[in-house]
């Protein structure tokens, strides 16, 4: 089969690789001048620091097969994400843990005491939290919500946490011990030579042709037996039902000598600080040594037609529109939609890879048996 992958991010690369290994001919077209999508990394010429061009990416997974897969293509170094947040004039540890609770409330509580203390502040009348705000009020109470989540979330998503789904906050744990590992996954690390090297490794196969700086047009699809669409779902249909909402990010770089903030990620919880976080990228590679440093202030805003989409918003109105696009996708022939943009879901890298691996298995079977290929690895609804 001749397969066209539109996009050279993780989804297109992983699915394309599995199909290439099964003997299919895979052409990858990528509108940008690099592979790896939004996990692209490149060294800053002035400081020599490896920069995560589209914002911080930390690899974490509980899936041994995904871990084995990525580490088979490029070496990974151990890396734990230990995030700090500046709020109300002080610096705290995230995710909320015993240190955060004790520091914030000026206490010396032990785990069980802290659990009871927080339960006493939580709104236990909320049985089944639906919104981000309800989830926060139910599990951490109003003070920690105000300090760490409310302002940050308003900046990040451009709306009230009352309008956002609880699922966004469920990404973050609350711990009643001093574990400040941002992720609770068994396997964590950073690719020693960056994510672009990882994706280049995945795409390095004799049955795969990669064409950079090549935007999609219909002629590409006409030459293929099947298309893997990893761009925005609504873009495939030329936005004919309207635009799905995304957030985009702006990064404001600045350089300094030495160590600017002492950690890779410093969040800013206060609503009156216009950026959400500052990332200092040399701390993502603690095994490297750099005299100078480069940091990025990160600003979130609504994604316009010419901006890069980062986060699917999935508010109520997007959900209705999404239904129209899912229906259109199910009626389309010869295309599989993959990844964060193609399925309009807030996916982490490991889930993206897992879904791409699974989609490739289904596609291989479909190509062999002539049965219909999957439209989505998992329904976006
Ligand atoms: N969040 C917050 N305060 C923080 C960090 C996160 O309110 O200091 C909320 C915010 O709504 C964010 C969500 O939790 O979008 C998920 O955070 P995560 O760190 O997983 O976001 P990502 O790194 O994917 O942007």
Tab-separated table of N, CA and C in Angstrom, residues 133-240:
chain	number	residue	atom	x	y	z
A	133	UNK	N	-13.188	23.955	38.495
A	133	UNK	CA	-13.307	24.638	39.788
A	133	UNK	C	-13.887	23.705	40.852
A	134	UNK	N	-14.921	22.962	40.487
A	134	UNK	CA	-15.519	22.034	41.470
A	134	UNK	C	-14.502	20.988	41.913
A	135	UNK	N	-13.732	20.503	40.964
A	135	UNK	CA	-12.708	19.492	41.292
A	135	UNK	C	-11.701	20.074	42.296
A	136	UNK	N	-11.304	21.333	42.063
A	136	UNK	CA	-10.332	21.974	42.952
A	136	UNK	C	-10.941	22.219	44.331
A	137	UNK	N	-12.140	22.758	44.365
A	137	UNK	CA	-12.766	23.069	45.660
A	137	UNK	C	-13.034	21.794	46.453
A	138	UNK	N	-13.349	20.717	45.726
A	138	UNK	CA	-13.627	19.450	46.408
A	138	UNK	C	-12.344	18.831	46.992
A	139	UNK	N	-11.231	18.955	46.287
A	139	UNK	CA	-10.042	18.210	46.725
A	139	UNK	C	-8.959	19.045	47.415
A	140	UNK	N	-8.902	20.353	47.170
A	140	UNK	CA	-7.877	21.143	47.870
A	140	UNK	C	-8.440	22.343	48.634
A	141	UNK	N	-9.708	22.685	48.379
A	141	UNK	CA	-10.306	23.808	49.099
A	141	UNK	C	-9.960	25.149	48.461
A	142	UNK	N	-10.608	26.235	48.934
A	142	UNK	CA	-10.533	27.522	48.240
A	142	UNK	C	-9.154	28.196	48.277
A	143	UNK	N	-8.402	28.049	49.390
A	143	UNK	CA	-7.146	28.817	49.495
A	143	UNK	C	-6.105	28.333	48.490
A	144	UNK	N	-5.898	27.023	48.437
A	144	UNK	CA	-4.896	26.484	47.497
A	144	UNK	C	-5.377	26.660	46.053
A	145	UNK	N	-6.678	26.539	45.865
A	145	UNK	CA	-7.247	26.760	44.526
A	145	UNK	C	-6.927	28.164	44.039
A	146	UNK	N	-7.203	29.147	44.889
A	146	UNK	CA	-6.954	30.548	44.514
A	146	UNK	C	-5.470	30.777	44.233
A	147	UNK	N	-4.624	30.234	45.089
A	147	UNK	CA	-3.189	30.523	44.977
A	147	UNK	C	-2.544	29.841	43.775
A	148	UNK	N	-2.912	28.615	43.508
A	148	UNK	CA	-2.136	27.837	42.533
A	148	UNK	C	-2.860	27.548	41.215
A	149	UNK	N	-4.178	27.499	41.250
A	149	UNK	CA	-4.886	27.029	40.046
A	149	UNK	C	-5.736	28.086	39.351
A	150	UNK	N	-6.375	28.939	40.135
A	150	UNK	CA	-7.381	29.819	39.517
A	150	UNK	C	-6.740	30.767	38.503
A	151	UNK	N	-5.756	31.550	38.969
A	151	UNK	CA	-5.134	32.540	38.087
A	151	UNK	C	-4.393	31.877	36.934
A	152	UNK	N	-3.650	30.827	37.246
A	152	UNK	CA	-2.884	30.129	36.203
A	152	UNK	C	-3.827	29.599	35.120
A	153	UNK	N	-4.906	29.008	35.570
A	153	UNK	CA	-5.838	28.377	34.627
A	153	UNK	C	-6.569	29.415	33.790
A	154	UNK	N	-6.938	30.545	34.398
A	154	UNK	CA	-7.567	31.616	33.613
A	154	UNK	C	-6.607	32.098	32.525
A	155	UNK	N	-5.327	32.204	32.873
A	155	UNK	CA	-4.331	32.652	31.876
A	155	UNK	C	-4.137	31.582	30.802
A	156	UNK	N	-4.049	30.345	31.234
A	156	UNK	CA	-3.745	29.256	30.298
A	156	UNK	C	-4.893	28.992	29.325
A	157	UNK	N	-6.121	29.065	29.830
A	157	UNK	CA	-7.264	28.642	29.017
A	157	UNK	C	-8.143	29.811	28.572
A	158	UNK	N	-7.909	30.997	29.115
A	158	UNK	CA	-8.654	32.180	28.662
A	158	UNK	C	-10.121	32.134	29.046
A	159	UNK	N	-10.466	31.388	30.066
A	159	UNK	CA	-11.863	31.361	30.504
A	159	UNK	C	-11.885	31.007	31.985
A	160	UNK	N	-13.072	31.013	32.556
A	160	UNK	CA	-13.199	30.683	33.976
A	160	UNK	C	-13.031	29.173	34.169
A	161	UNK	N	-12.359	28.761	35.246
A	161	UNK	CA	-12.250	27.327	35.540
A	161	UNK	C	-13.610	26.670	35.747
A	162	UNK	N	-14.655	27.505	35.897
A	162	UNK	CA	-16.013	26.948	36.004
A	162	UNK	C	-16.479	26.360	34.681
A	163	UNK	N	-15.889	26.850	33.589
A	163	UNK	CA	-16.311	26.373	32.264
A	163	UNK	C	-15.478	25.200	31.783
A	164	UNK	N	-14.396	24.888	32.502
A	164	UNK	CA	-13.475	23.846	32.019
A	164	UNK	C	-13.787	22.493	32.659
A	165	UNK	N	-13.501	21.412	31.939
A	165	UNK	CA	-13.790	20.094	32.506
A	165	UNK	C	-12.844	19.745	33.659
A	166	UNK	N	-13.348	18.970	34.611
A	166	UNK	CA	-12.551	18.523	35.759
A	166	UNK	C	-11.322	17.731	35.308
A	167	UNK	N	-11.414	17.109	34.135
A	167	UNK	CA	-10.323	16.247	33.657
A	167	UNK	C	-8.990	16.991	33.572
A	168	UNK	N	-9.023	18.292	33.303
A	168	UNK	CA	-7.756	19.035	33.154
A	168	UNK	C	-7.007	19.043	34.488
A	169	UNK	N	-7.750	19.263	35.587
A	169	UNK	CA	-7.080	19.290	36.890
A	169	UNK	C	-6.684	17.886	37.342
A	170	UNK	N	-7.421	16.890	36.888
A	170	UNK	CA	-7.102	15.511	37.290
A	170	UNK	C	-5.727	15.085	36.778
A	171	UNK	N	-5.152	15.861	35.843
A	171	UNK	CA	-3.778	15.582	35.410
A	171	UNK	C	-2.793	15.736	36.567
A	172	UNK	N	-3.131	16.589	37.530
A	172	UNK	CA	-2.186	16.896	38.614
A	172	UNK	C	-2.569	16.172	39.893
A	173	UNK	N	-1.623	15.453	40.518
A	173	UNK	CA	-1.946	14.786	41.788
A	173	UNK	C	-1.902	15.763	42.957
A	174	UNK	N	-2.480	15.370	44.100
A	174	UNK	CA	-2.277	16.066	45.379
A	174	UNK	C	-1.677	15.022	46.296
A	175	UNK	N	-0.525	15.341	46.903
A	175	UNK	CA	0.167	14.305	47.691
A	175	UNK	C	0.303	14.730	49.152
A	176	UNK	N	0.102	13.766	50.032
A	176	UNK	CA	0.251	14.031	51.462
A	176	UNK	C	1.579	13.448	51.947
A	177	UNK	N	2.597	13.586	51.138
A	177	UNK	CA	3.974	13.270	51.534
A	177	UNK	C	4.878	14.274	50.808
A	178	UNK	N	6.196	14.089	50.927
A	178	UNK	CA	7.108	15.096	50.355
A	178	UNK	C	7.575	14.751	48.943
A	179	UNK	N	6.868	13.842	48.287
A	179	UNK	CA	7.204	13.490	46.910
A	179	UNK	C	6.816	14.661	46.001
A	180	UNK	N	7.826	15.284	45.384
A	180	UNK	CA	7.538	16.431	44.517
A	180	UNK	C	7.780	16.106	43.043
A	181	UNK	N	7.733	14.823	42.708
A	181	UNK	CA	7.841	14.413	41.305
A	181	UNK	C	6.532	14.818	40.608
A	182	UNK	N	6.632	15.624	39.570
A	182	UNK	CA	5.417	16.136	38.923
A	182	UNK	C	4.574	15.004	38.346
A	183	UNK	N	5.233	13.920	37.953
A	183	UNK	CA	4.513	12.793	37.345
A	183	UNK	C	4.625	11.558	38.225
A	184	UNK	N	3.593	10.736	38.180
A	184	UNK	CA	3.605	9.529	39.016
A	184	UNK	C	3.961	8.291	38.185
A	185	UNK	N	4.583	8.483	37.047
A	185	UNK	CA	4.857	7.351	36.158
A	185	UNK	C	6.195	6.663	36.461
A	186	UNK	N	6.229	5.353	36.181
A	186	UNK	CA	7.431	4.561	36.478
A	186	UNK	C	8.620	4.931	35.594
A	187	UNK	N	8.341	5.225	34.345
A	187	UNK	CA	9.436	5.484	33.405
A	187	UNK	C	9.438	6.972	33.046
A	188	UNK	N	10.555	7.629	33.305
A	188	UNK	CA	10.649	9.055	32.993
A	188	UNK	C	12.050	9.345	32.490
A	189	UNK	N	12.155	10.300	31.602
A	189	UNK	CA	13.487	10.655	31.129
A	189	UNK	C	13.438	11.720	30.060
A	190	UNK	N	14.628	12.067	29.612
A	190	UNK	CA	14.779	13.103	28.592
A	190	UNK	C	15.699	12.530	27.511
A	191	UNK	N	15.323	12.638	26.246
A	191	UNK	CA	16.214	12.122	25.200
A	191	UNK	C	17.508	12.939	25.172
A	192	UNK	N	18.618	12.256	25.292
A	192	UNK	CA	19.911	12.944	25.454
A	192	UNK	C	20.182	13.929	24.316
A	193	UNK	N	19.800	13.554	23.111
A	193	UNK	CA	20.077	14.417	21.949
A	193	UNK	C	18.822	15.152	21.474
A	194	UNK	N	17.788	15.186	22.293
A	194	UNK	CA	16.581	15.932	21.955
A	194	UNK	C	15.518	15.056	21.296
A	195	UNK	N	14.304	15.600	21.240
A	195	UNK	CA	13.180	14.845	20.664
A	195	UNK	C	13.274	14.761	19.147
A	196	UNK	N	13.908	15.749	18.526
A	196	UNK	CA	14.008	15.699	17.065
A	196	UNK	C	14.875	14.505	16.655
A	197	UNK	N	15.918	14.238	17.439
A	197	UNK	CA	16.747	13.057	17.147
A	197	UNK	C	15.933	11.771	17.302
A	198	UNK	N	15.052	11.754	18.310
A	198	UNK	CA	14.181	10.581	18.490
A	198	UNK	C	13.306	10.371	17.256
A	199	UNK	N	12.650	11.426	16.809
A	199	UNK	CA	11.715	11.285	15.684
A	199	UNK	C	12.482	11.005	14.391
A	200	UNK	N	13.659	11.606	14.240
A	200	UNK	CA	14.481	11.288	13.053
A	200	UNK	C	14.828	9.799	13.042
A	201	UNK	N	15.131	9.266	14.224
A	201	UNK	CA	15.447	7.837	14.329
A	201	UNK	C	14.264	6.972	13.922
A	202	UNK	N	13.076	7.358	14.355
A	202	UNK	CA	11.872	6.580	14.023
A	202	UNK	C	11.617	6.624	12.513
A	203	UNK	N	11.870	7.790	11.923
A	203	UNK	CA	11.584	7.949	10.479
A	203	UNK	C	12.686	7.385	9.579
A	204	UNK	N	13.784	6.966	10.182
A	204	UNK	CA	14.920	6.486	9.386
A	204	UNK	C	14.691	5.025	8.974
A	205	UNK	N	14.020	4.848	7.837
A	205	UNK	CA	13.704	3.503	7.349
A	205	UNK	C	13.662	3.569	5.817
A	206	UNK	N	14.180	2.538	5.131
A	206	UNK	CA	14.216	2.607	3.662
A	206	UNK	C	12.843	2.758	2.998
A	207	UNK	N	11.766	2.354	3.673
A	207	UNK	CA	10.432	2.503	3.061
A	207	UNK	C	9.759	3.829	3.409
A	208	UNK	N	10.515	4.723	4.048
A	208	UNK	CA	9.912	6.032	4.414
A	208	UNK	C	10.649	7.168	3.696
A	209	UNK	N	9.872	8.006	3.020
A	209	UNK	CA	10.394	9.247	2.405
A	209	UNK	C	9.831	10.427	3.163
A	210	UNK	N	10.711	11.332	3.586
A	210	UNK	CA	10.231	12.502	4.330
A	210	UNK	C	10.441	13.760	3.487
A	211	UNK	N	9.406	14.547	3.354
A	211	UNK	CA	9.500	15.815	2.614
A	211	UNK	C	9.139	16.955	3.553
A	212	UNK	N	10.144	17.745	3.922
A	212	UNK	CA	9.907	18.880	4.819
A	212	UNK	C	9.440	20.087	4.016
A	213	UNK	N	8.953	21.089	4.691
A	213	UNK	CA	8.472	22.333	4.060
A	213	UNK	C	7.510	22.027	2.916
A	214	UNK	N	6.668	21.025	3.133
A	214	UNK	CA	5.757	20.569	2.079
A	214	UNK	C	4.325	20.553	2.604
A	215	UNK	N	3.606	21.644	2.416
A	215	UNK	CA	2.204	21.653	2.877
A	215	UNK	C	1.366	20.662	2.074
A	216	UNK	N	0.320	20.187	2.706
A	216	UNK	CA	-0.570	19.216	2.063
A	216	UNK	C	-1.333	19.849	0.909
A	217	UNK	N	-1.448	19.120	-0.200
A	217	UNK	CA	-2.494	19.463	-1.162
A	217	UNK	C	-3.114	18.165	-1.676
A	218	UNK	N	-4.248	18.323	-2.337
A	218	UNK	CA	-5.033	17.153	-2.740
A	218	UNK	C	-4.233	16.191	-3.616
A	219	UNK	N	-3.288	16.742	-4.389
A	219	UNK	CA	-2.511	15.883	-5.293
A	219	UNK	C	-1.733	14.835	-4.506
A	220	UNK	N	-1.267	15.198	-3.307
A	220	UNK	CA	-0.565	14.212	-2.481
A	220	UNK	C	-1.500	13.060	-2.127
A	221	UNK	N	-2.711	13.403	-1.703
A	221	UNK	CA	-3.659	12.373	-1.278
A	221	UNK	C	-4.045	11.495	-2.459
A	222	UNK	N	-4.154	12.115	-3.642
A	222	UNK	CA	-4.587	11.356	-4.822
A	222	UNK	C	-3.589	10.251	-5.176
A	223	UNK	N	-2.316	10.461	-4.825
A	223	UNK	CA	-1.294	9.447	-5.145
A	223	UNK	C	-1.218	8.335	-4.093
A	224	UNK	N	-1.959	8.484	-2.978
A	224	UNK	CA	-1.842	7.514	-1.877
A	224	UNK	C	-3.073	6.607	-1.811
A	225	UNK	N	-2.852	5.383	-1.285
A	225	UNK	CA	-3.990	4.487	-1.040
A	225	UNK	C	-4.666	4.821	0.285
A	226	UNK	N	-3.861	5.372	1.215
A	226	UNK	CA	-4.439	5.708	2.520
A	226	UNK	C	-3.691	6.907	3.111
A	227	UNK	N	-4.432	7.770	3.810
A	227	UNK	CA	-3.833	8.976	4.401
A	227	UNK	C	-3.884	8.880	5.936
A	228	UNK	N	-2.759	9.224	6.569
A	228	UNK	CA	-2.733	9.416	8.023
A	228	UNK	C	-2.760	10.919	8.238
A	229	UNK	N	-3.827	11.424	8.804
A	229	UNK	CA	-3.951	12.882	8.990
A	229	UNK	C	-3.629	13.215	10.441
A	230	UNK	N	-2.534	13.925	10.644
A	230	UNK	CA	-2.142	14.271	12.019
A	230	UNK	C	-2.235	15.778	12.269
A	231	UNK	N	-2.773	16.500	11.286
A	231	UNK	CA	-3.033	17.929	11.492
A	231	UNK	C	-4.350	18.095	12.233
A	232	UNK	N	-4.798	19.337	12.359
A	232	UNK	CA	-6.053	19.604	13.073
A	232	UNK	C	-7.217	18.953	12.330
A	233	UNK	N	-8.094	18.332	13.106
A	233	UNK	CA	-9.255	17.621	12.534
A	233	UNK	C	-10.097	18.554	11.663
A	234	UNK	N	-10.359	19.768	12.159
A	234	UNK	CA	-11.211	20.682	11.391
A	234	UNK	C	-10.507	21.182	10.133
A	235	UNK	N	-9.149	21.231	10.166
A	235	UNK	CA	-8.414	21.690	8.978
A	235	UNK	C	-8.571	20.693	7.829
A	236	UNK	N	-8.688	19.399	8.135
A	236	UNK	CA	-8.870	18.394	7.066
A	236	UNK	C	-10.121	18.717	6.255
A	237	UNK	N	-11.147	19.223	6.949
A	237	UNK	CA	-12.416	19.516	6.288
A	237	UNK	C	-12.527	21.008	5.943
A	238	UNK	N	-11.390	21.662	5.838
A	238	UNK	CA	-11.346	23.092	5.507
A	238	UNK	C	-12.294	23.899	6.393
A	239	UNK	N	-12.416	23.477	7.676
A	239	UNK	CA	-13.207	24.209	8.687
A	239	UNK	C	-14.654	24.396	8.254
A	240	UNK	N	-15.205	23.454	7.493
A	240	UNK	CA	-16.518	23.709	6.888
A	240	UNK	C	-17.662	23.829	7.899
